[in-house]
Short mmCIF file of C-alpha atoms in Angstrom, two decimals:
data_model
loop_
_atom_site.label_atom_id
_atom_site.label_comp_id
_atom_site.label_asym_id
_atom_site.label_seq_id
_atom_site.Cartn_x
_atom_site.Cartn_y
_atom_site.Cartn_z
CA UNK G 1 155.09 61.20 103.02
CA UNK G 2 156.05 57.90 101.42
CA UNK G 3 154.09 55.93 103.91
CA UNK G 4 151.39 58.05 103.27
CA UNK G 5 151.56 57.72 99.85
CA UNK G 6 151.53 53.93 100.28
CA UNK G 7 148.38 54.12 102.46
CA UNK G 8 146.35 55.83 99.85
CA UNK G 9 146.50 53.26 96.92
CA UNK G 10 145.48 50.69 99.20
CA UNK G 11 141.95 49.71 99.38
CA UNK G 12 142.22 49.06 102.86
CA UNK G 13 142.85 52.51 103.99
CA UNK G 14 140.40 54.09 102.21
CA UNK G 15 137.09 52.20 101.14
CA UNK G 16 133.78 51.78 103.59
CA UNK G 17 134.85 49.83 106.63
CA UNK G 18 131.09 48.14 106.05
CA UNK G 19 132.02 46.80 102.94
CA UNK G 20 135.56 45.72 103.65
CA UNK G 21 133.61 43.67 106.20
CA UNK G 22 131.22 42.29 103.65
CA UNK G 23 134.41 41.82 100.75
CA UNK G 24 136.60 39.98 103.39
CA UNK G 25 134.07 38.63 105.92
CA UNK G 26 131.50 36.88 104.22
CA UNK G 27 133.94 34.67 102.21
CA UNK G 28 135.77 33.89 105.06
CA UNK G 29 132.71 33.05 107.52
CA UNK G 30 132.01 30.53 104.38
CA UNK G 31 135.52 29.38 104.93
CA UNK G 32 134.89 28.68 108.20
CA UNK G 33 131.62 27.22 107.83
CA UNK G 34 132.82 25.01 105.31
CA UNK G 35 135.52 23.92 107.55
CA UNK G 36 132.87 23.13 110.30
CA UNK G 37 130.82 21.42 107.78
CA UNK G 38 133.25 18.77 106.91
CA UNK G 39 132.46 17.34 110.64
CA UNK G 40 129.12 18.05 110.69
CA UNK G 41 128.65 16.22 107.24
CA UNK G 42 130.79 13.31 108.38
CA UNK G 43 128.27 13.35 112.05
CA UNK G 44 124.79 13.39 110.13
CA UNK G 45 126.05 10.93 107.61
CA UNK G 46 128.24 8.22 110.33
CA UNK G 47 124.71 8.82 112.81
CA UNK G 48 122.29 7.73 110.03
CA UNK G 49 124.67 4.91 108.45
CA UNK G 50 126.67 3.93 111.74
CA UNK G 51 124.28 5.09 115.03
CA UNK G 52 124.67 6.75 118.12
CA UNK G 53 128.17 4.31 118.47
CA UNK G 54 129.82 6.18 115.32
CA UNK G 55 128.53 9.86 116.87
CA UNK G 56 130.50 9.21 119.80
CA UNK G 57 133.74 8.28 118.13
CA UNK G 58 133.51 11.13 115.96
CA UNK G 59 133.01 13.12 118.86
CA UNK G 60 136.31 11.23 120.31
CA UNK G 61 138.53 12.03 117.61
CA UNK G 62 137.48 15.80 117.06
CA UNK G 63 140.25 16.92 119.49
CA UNK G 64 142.36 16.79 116.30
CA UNK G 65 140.35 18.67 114.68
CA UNK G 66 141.36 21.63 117.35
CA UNK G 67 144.56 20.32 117.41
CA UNK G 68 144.80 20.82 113.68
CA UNK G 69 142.72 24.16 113.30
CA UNK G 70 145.23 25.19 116.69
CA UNK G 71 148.54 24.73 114.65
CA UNK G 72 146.85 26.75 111.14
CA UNK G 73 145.99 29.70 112.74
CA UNK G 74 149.07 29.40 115.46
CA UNK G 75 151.10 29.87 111.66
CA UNK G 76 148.22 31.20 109.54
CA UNK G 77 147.23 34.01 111.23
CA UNK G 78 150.21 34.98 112.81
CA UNK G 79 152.37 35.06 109.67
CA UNK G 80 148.99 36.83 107.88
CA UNK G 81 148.64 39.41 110.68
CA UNK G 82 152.71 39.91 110.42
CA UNK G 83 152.37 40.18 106.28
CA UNK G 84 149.77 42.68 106.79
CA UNK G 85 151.31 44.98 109.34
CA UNK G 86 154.54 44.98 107.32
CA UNK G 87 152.56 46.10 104.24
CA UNK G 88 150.64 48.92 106.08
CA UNK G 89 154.21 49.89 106.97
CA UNK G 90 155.46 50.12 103.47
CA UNK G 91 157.72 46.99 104.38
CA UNK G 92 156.89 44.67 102.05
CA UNK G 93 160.00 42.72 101.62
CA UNK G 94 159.74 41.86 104.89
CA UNK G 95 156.37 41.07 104.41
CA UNK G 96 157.38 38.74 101.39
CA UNK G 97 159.51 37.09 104.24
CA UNK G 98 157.26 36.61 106.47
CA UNK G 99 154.49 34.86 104.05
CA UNK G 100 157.16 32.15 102.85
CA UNK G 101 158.00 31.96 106.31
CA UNK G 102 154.84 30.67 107.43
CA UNK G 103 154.29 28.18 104.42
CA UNK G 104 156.97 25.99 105.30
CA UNK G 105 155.62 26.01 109.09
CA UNK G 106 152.54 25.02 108.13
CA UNK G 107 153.94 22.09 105.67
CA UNK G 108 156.17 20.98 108.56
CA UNK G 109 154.27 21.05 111.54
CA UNK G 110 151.47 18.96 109.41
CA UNK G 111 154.47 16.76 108.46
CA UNK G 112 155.07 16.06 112.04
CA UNK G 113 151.21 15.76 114.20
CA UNK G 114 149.99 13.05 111.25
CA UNK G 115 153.03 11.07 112.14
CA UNK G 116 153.25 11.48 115.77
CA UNK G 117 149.09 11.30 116.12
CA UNK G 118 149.29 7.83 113.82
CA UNK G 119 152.10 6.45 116.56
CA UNK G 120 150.60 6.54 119.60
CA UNK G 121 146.65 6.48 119.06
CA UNK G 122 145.28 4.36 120.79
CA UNK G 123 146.53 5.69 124.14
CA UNK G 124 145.46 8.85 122.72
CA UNK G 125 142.02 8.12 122.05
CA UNK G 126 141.66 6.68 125.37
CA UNK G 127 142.81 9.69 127.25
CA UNK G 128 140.15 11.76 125.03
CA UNK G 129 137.31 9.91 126.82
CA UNK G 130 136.99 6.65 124.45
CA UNK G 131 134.83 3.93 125.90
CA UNK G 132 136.12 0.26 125.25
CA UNK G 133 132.13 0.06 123.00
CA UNK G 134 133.52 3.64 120.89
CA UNK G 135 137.41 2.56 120.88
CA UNK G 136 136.99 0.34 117.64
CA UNK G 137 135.33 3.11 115.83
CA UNK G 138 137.04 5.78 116.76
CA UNK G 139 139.91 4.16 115.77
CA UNK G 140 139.11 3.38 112.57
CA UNK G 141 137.72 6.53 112.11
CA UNK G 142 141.17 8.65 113.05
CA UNK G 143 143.78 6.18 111.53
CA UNK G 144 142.44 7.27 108.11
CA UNK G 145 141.89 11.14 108.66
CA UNK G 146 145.21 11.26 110.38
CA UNK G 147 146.72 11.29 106.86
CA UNK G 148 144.67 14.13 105.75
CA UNK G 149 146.10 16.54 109.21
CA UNK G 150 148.74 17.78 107.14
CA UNK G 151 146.13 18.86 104.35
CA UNK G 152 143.70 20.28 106.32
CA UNK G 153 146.92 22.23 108.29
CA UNK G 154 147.97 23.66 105.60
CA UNK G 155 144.86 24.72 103.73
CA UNK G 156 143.43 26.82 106.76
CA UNK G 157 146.85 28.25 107.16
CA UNK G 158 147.51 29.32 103.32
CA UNK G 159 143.94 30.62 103.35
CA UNK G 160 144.78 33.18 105.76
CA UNK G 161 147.80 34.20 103.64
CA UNK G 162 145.00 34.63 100.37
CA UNK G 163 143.07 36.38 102.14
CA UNK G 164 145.88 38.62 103.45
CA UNK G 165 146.53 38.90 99.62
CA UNK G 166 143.46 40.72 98.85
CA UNK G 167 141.90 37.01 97.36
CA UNK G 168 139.20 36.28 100.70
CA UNK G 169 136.84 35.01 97.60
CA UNK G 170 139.34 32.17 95.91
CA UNK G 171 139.91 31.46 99.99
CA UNK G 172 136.27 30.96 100.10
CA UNK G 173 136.11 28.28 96.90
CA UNK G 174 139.15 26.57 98.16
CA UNK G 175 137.07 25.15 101.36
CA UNK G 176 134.00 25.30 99.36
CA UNK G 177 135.23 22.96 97.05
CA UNK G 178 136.49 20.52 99.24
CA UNK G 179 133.29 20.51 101.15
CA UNK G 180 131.19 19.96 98.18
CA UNK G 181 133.20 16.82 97.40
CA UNK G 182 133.44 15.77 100.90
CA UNK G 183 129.35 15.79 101.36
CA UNK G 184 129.36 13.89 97.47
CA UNK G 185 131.46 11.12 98.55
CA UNK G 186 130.13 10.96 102.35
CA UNK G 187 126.93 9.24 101.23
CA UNK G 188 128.67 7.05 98.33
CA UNK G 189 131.29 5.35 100.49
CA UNK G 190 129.17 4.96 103.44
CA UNK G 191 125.97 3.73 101.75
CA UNK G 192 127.03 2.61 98.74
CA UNK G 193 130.53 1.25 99.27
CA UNK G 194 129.40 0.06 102.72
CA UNK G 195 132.88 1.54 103.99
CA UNK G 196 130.78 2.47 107.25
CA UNK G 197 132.52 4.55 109.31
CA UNK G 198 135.81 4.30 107.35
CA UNK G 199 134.19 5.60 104.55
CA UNK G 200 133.50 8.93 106.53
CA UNK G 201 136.99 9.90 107.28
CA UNK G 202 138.15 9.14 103.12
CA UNK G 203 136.00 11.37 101.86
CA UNK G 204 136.81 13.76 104.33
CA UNK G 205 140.49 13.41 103.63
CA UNK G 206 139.64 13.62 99.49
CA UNK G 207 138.09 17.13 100.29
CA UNK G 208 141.08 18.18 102.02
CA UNK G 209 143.47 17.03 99.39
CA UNK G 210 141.99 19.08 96.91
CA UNK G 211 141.20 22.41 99.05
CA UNK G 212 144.41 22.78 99.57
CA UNK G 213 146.08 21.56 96.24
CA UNK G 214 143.80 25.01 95.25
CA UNK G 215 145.21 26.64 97.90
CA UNK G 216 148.88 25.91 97.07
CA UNK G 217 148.40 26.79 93.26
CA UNK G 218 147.03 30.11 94.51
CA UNK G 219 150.72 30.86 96.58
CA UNK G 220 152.54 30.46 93.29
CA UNK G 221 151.09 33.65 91.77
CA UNK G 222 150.86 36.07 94.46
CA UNK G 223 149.13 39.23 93.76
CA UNK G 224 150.78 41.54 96.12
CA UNK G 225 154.50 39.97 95.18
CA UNK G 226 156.14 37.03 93.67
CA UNK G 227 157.58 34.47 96.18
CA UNK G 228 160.57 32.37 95.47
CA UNK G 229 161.94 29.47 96.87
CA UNK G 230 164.40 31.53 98.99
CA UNK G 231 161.76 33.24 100.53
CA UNK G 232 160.35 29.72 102.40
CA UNK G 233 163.51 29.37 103.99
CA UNK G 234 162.15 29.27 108.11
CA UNK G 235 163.92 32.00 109.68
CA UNK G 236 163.90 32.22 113.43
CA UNK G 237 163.18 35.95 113.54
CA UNK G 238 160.36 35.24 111.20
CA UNK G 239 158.89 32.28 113.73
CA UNK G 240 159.11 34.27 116.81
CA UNK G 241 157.07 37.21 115.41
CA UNK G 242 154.83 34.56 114.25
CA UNK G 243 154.05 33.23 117.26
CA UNK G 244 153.89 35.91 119.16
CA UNK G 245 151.01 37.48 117.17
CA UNK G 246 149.34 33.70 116.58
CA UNK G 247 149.45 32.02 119.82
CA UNK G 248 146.25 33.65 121.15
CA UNK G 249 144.29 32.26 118.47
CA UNK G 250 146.12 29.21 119.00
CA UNK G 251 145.61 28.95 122.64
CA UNK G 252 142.20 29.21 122.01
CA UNK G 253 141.69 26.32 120.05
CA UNK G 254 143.78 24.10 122.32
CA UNK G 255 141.62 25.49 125.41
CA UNK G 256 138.52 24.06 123.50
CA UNK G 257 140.16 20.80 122.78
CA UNK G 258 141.25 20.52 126.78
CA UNK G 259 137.76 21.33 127.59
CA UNK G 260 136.29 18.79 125.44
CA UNK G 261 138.46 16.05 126.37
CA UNK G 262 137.69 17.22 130.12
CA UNK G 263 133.76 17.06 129.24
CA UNK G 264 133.98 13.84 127.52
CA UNK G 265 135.84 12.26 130.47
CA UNK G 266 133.29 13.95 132.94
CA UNK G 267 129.99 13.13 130.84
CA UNK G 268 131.22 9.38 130.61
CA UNK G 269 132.11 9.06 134.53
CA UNK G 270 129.06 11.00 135.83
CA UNK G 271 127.04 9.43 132.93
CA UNK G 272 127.66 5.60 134.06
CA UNK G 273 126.03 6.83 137.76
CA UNK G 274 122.86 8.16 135.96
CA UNK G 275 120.51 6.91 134.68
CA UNK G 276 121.80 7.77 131.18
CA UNK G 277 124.74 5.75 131.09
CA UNK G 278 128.13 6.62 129.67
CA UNK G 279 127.68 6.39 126.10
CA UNK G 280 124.54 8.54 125.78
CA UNK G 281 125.91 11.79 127.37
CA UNK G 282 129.13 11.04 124.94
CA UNK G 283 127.20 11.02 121.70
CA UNK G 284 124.72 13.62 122.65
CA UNK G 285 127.75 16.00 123.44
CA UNK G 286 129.04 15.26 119.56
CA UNK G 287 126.31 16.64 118.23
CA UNK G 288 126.09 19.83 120.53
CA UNK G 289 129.84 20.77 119.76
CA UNK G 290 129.77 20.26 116.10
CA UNK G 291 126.69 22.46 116.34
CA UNK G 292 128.02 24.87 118.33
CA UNK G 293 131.74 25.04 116.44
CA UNK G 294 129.09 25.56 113.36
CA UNK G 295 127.53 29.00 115.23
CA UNK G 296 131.32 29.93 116.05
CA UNK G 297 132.41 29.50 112.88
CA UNK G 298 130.47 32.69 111.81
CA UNK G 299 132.26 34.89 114.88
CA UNK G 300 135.73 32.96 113.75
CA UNK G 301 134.97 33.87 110.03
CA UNK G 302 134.52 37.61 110.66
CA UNK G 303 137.39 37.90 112.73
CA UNK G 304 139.57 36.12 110.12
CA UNK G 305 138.02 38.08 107.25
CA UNK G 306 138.50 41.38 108.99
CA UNK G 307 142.11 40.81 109.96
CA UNK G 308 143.35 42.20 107.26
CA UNK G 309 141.47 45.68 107.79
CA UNK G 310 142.35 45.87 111.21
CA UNK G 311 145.83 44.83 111.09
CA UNK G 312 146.60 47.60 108.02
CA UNK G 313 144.99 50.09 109.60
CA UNK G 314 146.47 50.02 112.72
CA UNK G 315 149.91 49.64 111.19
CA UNK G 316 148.98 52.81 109.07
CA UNK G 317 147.40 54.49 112.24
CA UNK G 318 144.27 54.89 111.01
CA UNK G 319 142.74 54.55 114.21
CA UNK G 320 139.36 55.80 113.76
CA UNK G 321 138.73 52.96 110.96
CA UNK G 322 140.34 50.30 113.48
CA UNK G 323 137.63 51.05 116.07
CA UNK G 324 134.75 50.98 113.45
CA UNK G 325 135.71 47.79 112.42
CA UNK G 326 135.74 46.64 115.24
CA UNK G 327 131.89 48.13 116.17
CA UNK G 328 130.74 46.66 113.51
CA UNK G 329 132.08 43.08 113.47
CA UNK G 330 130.05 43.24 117.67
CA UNK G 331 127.16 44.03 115.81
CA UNK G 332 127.13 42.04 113.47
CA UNK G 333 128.05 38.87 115.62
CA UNK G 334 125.88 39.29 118.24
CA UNK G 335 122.42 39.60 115.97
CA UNK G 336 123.60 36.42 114.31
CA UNK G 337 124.36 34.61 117.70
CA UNK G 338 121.00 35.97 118.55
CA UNK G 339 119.00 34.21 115.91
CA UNK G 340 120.83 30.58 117.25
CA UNK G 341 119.88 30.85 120.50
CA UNK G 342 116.17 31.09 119.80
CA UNK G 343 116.83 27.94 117.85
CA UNK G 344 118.65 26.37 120.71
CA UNK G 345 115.78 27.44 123.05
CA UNK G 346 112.71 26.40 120.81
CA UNK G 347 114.05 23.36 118.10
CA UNK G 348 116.94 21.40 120.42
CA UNK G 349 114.86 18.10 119.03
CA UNK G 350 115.05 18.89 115.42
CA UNK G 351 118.27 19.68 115.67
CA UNK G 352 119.65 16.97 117.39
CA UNK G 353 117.54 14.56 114.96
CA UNK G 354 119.32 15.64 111.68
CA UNK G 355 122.32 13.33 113.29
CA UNK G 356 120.33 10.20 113.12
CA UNK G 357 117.85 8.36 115.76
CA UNK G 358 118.30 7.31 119.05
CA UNK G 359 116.52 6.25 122.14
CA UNK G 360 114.06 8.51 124.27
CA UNK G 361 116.53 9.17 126.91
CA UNK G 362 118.97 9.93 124.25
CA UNK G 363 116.56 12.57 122.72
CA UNK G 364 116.03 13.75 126.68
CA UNK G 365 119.42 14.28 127.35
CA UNK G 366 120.44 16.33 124.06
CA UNK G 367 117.73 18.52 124.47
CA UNK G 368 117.81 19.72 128.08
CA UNK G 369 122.21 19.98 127.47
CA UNK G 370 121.15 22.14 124.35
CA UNK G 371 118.67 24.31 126.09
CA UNK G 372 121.06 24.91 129.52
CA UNK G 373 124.74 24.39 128.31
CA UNK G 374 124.28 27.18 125.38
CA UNK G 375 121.70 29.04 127.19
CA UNK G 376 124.42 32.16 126.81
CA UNK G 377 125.04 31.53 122.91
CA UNK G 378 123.97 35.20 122.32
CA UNK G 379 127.15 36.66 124.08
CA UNK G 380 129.67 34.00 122.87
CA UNK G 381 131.11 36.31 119.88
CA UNK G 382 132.40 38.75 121.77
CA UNK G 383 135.03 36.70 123.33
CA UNK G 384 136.92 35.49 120.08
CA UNK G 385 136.19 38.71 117.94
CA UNK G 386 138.07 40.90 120.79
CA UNK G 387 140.49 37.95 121.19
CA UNK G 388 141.07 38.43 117.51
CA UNK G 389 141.45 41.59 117.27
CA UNK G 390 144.14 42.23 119.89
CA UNK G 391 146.21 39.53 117.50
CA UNK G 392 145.59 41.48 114.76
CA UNK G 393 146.63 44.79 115.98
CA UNK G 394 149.96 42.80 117.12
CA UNK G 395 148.87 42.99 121.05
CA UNK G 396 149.52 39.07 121.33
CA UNK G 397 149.35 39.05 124.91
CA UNK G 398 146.06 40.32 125.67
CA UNK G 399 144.73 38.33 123.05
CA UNK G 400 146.24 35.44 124.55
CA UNK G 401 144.64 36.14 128.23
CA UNK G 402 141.06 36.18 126.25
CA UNK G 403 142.15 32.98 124.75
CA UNK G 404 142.40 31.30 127.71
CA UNK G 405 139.38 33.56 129.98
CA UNK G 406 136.28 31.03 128.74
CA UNK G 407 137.87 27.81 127.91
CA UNK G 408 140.77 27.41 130.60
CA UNK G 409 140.09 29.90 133.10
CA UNK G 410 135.98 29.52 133.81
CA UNK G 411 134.87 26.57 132.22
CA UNK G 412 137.64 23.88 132.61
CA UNK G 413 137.19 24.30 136.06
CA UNK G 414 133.06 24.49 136.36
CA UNK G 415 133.19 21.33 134.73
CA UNK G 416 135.17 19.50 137.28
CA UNK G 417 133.85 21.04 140.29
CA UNK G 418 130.28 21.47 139.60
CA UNK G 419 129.07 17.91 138.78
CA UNK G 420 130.66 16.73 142.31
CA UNK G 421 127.65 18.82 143.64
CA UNK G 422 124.85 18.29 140.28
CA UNK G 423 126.12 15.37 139.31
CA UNK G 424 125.97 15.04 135.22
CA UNK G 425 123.71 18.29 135.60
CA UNK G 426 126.66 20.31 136.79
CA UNK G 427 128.23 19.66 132.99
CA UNK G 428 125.42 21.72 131.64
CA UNK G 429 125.34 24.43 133.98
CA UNK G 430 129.05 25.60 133.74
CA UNK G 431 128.46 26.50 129.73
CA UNK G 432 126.21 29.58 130.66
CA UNK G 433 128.27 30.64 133.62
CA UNK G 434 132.04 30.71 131.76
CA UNK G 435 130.06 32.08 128.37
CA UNK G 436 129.19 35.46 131.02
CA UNK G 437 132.28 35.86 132.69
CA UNK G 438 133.84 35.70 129.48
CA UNK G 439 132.11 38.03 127.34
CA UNK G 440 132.34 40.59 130.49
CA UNK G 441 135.87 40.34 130.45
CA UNK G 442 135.97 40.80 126.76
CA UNK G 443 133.89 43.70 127.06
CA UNK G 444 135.98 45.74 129.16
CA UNK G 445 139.41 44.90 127.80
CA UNK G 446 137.83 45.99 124.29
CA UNK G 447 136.90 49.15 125.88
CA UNK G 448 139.82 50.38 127.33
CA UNK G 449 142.16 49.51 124.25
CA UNK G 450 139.18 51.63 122.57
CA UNK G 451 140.49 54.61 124.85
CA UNK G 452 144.06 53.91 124.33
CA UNK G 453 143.75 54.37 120.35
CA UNK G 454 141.53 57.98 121.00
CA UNK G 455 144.92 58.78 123.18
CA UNK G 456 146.92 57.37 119.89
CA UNK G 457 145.25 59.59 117.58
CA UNK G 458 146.15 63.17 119.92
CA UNK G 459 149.55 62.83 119.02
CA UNK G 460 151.18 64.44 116.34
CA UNK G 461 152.86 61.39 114.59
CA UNK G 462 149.39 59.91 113.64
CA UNK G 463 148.50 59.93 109.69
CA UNK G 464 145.13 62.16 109.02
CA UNK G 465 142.12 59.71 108.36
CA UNK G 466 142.04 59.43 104.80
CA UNK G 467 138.63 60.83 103.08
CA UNK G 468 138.13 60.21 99.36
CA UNK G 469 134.49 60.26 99.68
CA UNK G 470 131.68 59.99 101.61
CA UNK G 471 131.67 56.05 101.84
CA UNK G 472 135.09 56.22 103.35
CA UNK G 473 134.11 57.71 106.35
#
């Protein structure tokens, strides 16, 4: 009855699934999009100020990037999906816990990559595909955004806890802001200053500075309880729930950064026997990913946002509203998705020209990768918003067997078989051909957990869905 009780006051339990979705989602897809923006911005700016050279270390260095976004939602949503399970339980001192828990993770483990990442970077670089022409920039390029990992760790990480918090909209200006000042300073440093490439990666580490000084002012005042400083004491319990819940998200990120240090190594081998040559392939591949995170960011950013509404639901058995979520965030995924693979199909040229000139092959190149590599864009959602969704509900494992399905398990190895038979072709061709299996797979694991939660909701220990009107339903 107390549980019940509980369930009842909170918005989560009883207001329109569709606009939950819109209250939490659409800040957080900005979030994301932001986030994505901060290396697109640094791309179009480097390309028109440094040339195809800068693109490609860029491209080089944005395994840290998933290295970085990895380790925030390893902690972020993990500790955010274990805060909001606890709450839908009535828990919330443990839920207090587990949110100071995951701040000082994310502090630490930011703490630790900068310095270990600033160590040992040039053989780093090198194993991430760098050619001795891109090595000098890239370098340049990381040494100084480096200092920013623990910044940009901890601001996607404490985001998820705002959002968690019932705050997805000061989330949203958080990233915003940094952005904003990030794209200001982009064109002063590298134009003006005539920092070059250098000047890039400060004003990308100025933006993070301040999105997550926002971030951390937000923590101190708490709307759902007041944390103190013996609540960010790291206890193991806390970490192992943690993980458990975060590692699918976080596998996911580091099977994109294996892929693309895979690709890069493959585009610049099989590149130097065409007649492209090895630095082409690596910048045109730059621009395609940062494009592509850009599209994923909206799939990411609805799966984030709705987090919250999944994971409070299902901890308050409130099945029916779990599985509508989850319907609609498809939906809703798949018509956007939609809309960028027309644009892949029809504009690849204008698209790839917004990053700066380049040489008819160059030009060649990006568009036919565009129009074959993400000829299955329109499916791609699926994949992380089921992923997500399994983490959220506190099913860790399944979410971390999606995590690994299009990344690890089909494309990894496409790419290295395929272009022993197509040459730099075969590159291309395994994008469509994971992007299938993968959404397939996705497809029929979200199905049957669908049928498992109808089964839930036939027993007797399951709370009545909660009707306070007809928008609740």
């Amino acid at each position: 009855m107390e549980q019940q009780q509980s369930v009842q006051n909170n918005p989560l339990a009883v207001e329109s699934t569709g606009r939950l979705i819109a209250r939490y989602s659409v800040p957080s897809i900005i979030a994301m999009l932001v986030s994505s923006l901060y290396n697109i911005v640094d791309q179009v700016f480097i390309g028109q100020g440094v040339g195809m050279l800068g693109n490609a270390a860029t491209n080089v260095a944005f395994p840290f990037v998933n290295i970085c976004i990895a380790l925030a939602l390893l902690i972020g949503v993990g500790g955010a999906s274990n805060f909001n399970l606890n709450m839908g339980r009535g828990e919330n001192e443990k839920a207090k816990s587990f949110a100071g828990t995951t701040i000082s993770l994310l502090i630490l483990s930011g703490v630790v990559l900068s310095v270990l990442s600033l160590l040992f970077l040039k053989p780093i670089l090198l194993a991430f595909g760098s050619t001795k022409q891109v090595l000098p920039y890239a370098l340049t390029y990381t040494r100084i955004t480096a200092l920013g990992f623990p910044f940009l760790i901890a601001t996607n990480g404490f985001c998820n806890l705002i959002r968690s918090d019932g705050s997805p909209r000061y989330s949203m200006v958080c990233m915003v802001t940094g952005a904003i000042i990030n794209t200001c300073l982009d064109p002063l440093f590298i134009f003006g200053f005539h920092w070059g490439i250098a000047g890039g990666a400060a004003a990308t580490v100025i933006g993070q500075i301040i999105s997550c000084f926002m971030a951390a002012v937000y923590l101190t005042r708490f709307r759902s309880m007041k944390l103190t400083k013996n609540c960010l004491k790291i206890k193991a319990d806390n970490v192992r729930s943690i993980v458990s819940i975060g590692v699918a998200s976080f596998f996911n990120q580091i099977a994109m950064m294996a892929v693309q240090i895979a690709l890069n190594n493959t585009l610049t081998y099989y590149g130097a026997l065409s007649s492209y040559g090895s630095d082409i392939p690596l910048a045109c591949a730059g621009v395609i990913i940062k494009v592509n995170a850009f599209v994923m960011a909206f799939a990411i950013g609805i799966a984030q946002g709705c987090q919250p509404i999944l994971g409070f639901n299902y901890g308050a058995k409130l099945y029916a509203r779990v599985r509508d979520t989850l319907k609609k965030e498809i939906i809703i995924v798949t018509l956007i998705f939609s809309a960028a693979f027309v644009s892949f199909q029809l504009i690849p040229r204008q698209i790839v020209s917004i990053f700066g000139e380049g040489s008819p092959a160059y030009f060649h190149f990006a568009e036919r990768y565009f129009r074959i590599y993400l000829f299955m864009v329109f499916i791609n959602g699926l994949q992380p918003i089921v992923s997500n969704f399994f983490s959220s509900i506190g099913k860790a494992w399944k979410g971390i067997f999606l995590s690994l399905t299009r990344q690890i398990l089909f494309l990894l190895p496409l790419i290295l078989v395929l272009p022993i038979f197509l040459g730099i072709d075969g590159v291309m061709y395994a994008g469509p051909i994971a992007d299938g299996i993968a959404a397939v797979t996705a497809f029929f694991l979200g199905r049957h957990e669908f049928m498992a939660m109808r089964k839930l909701e036939l027993s007797a220990d399951v709370l009545p869905e909660i009707d306070v009107s007809p928008a609740s339903r």
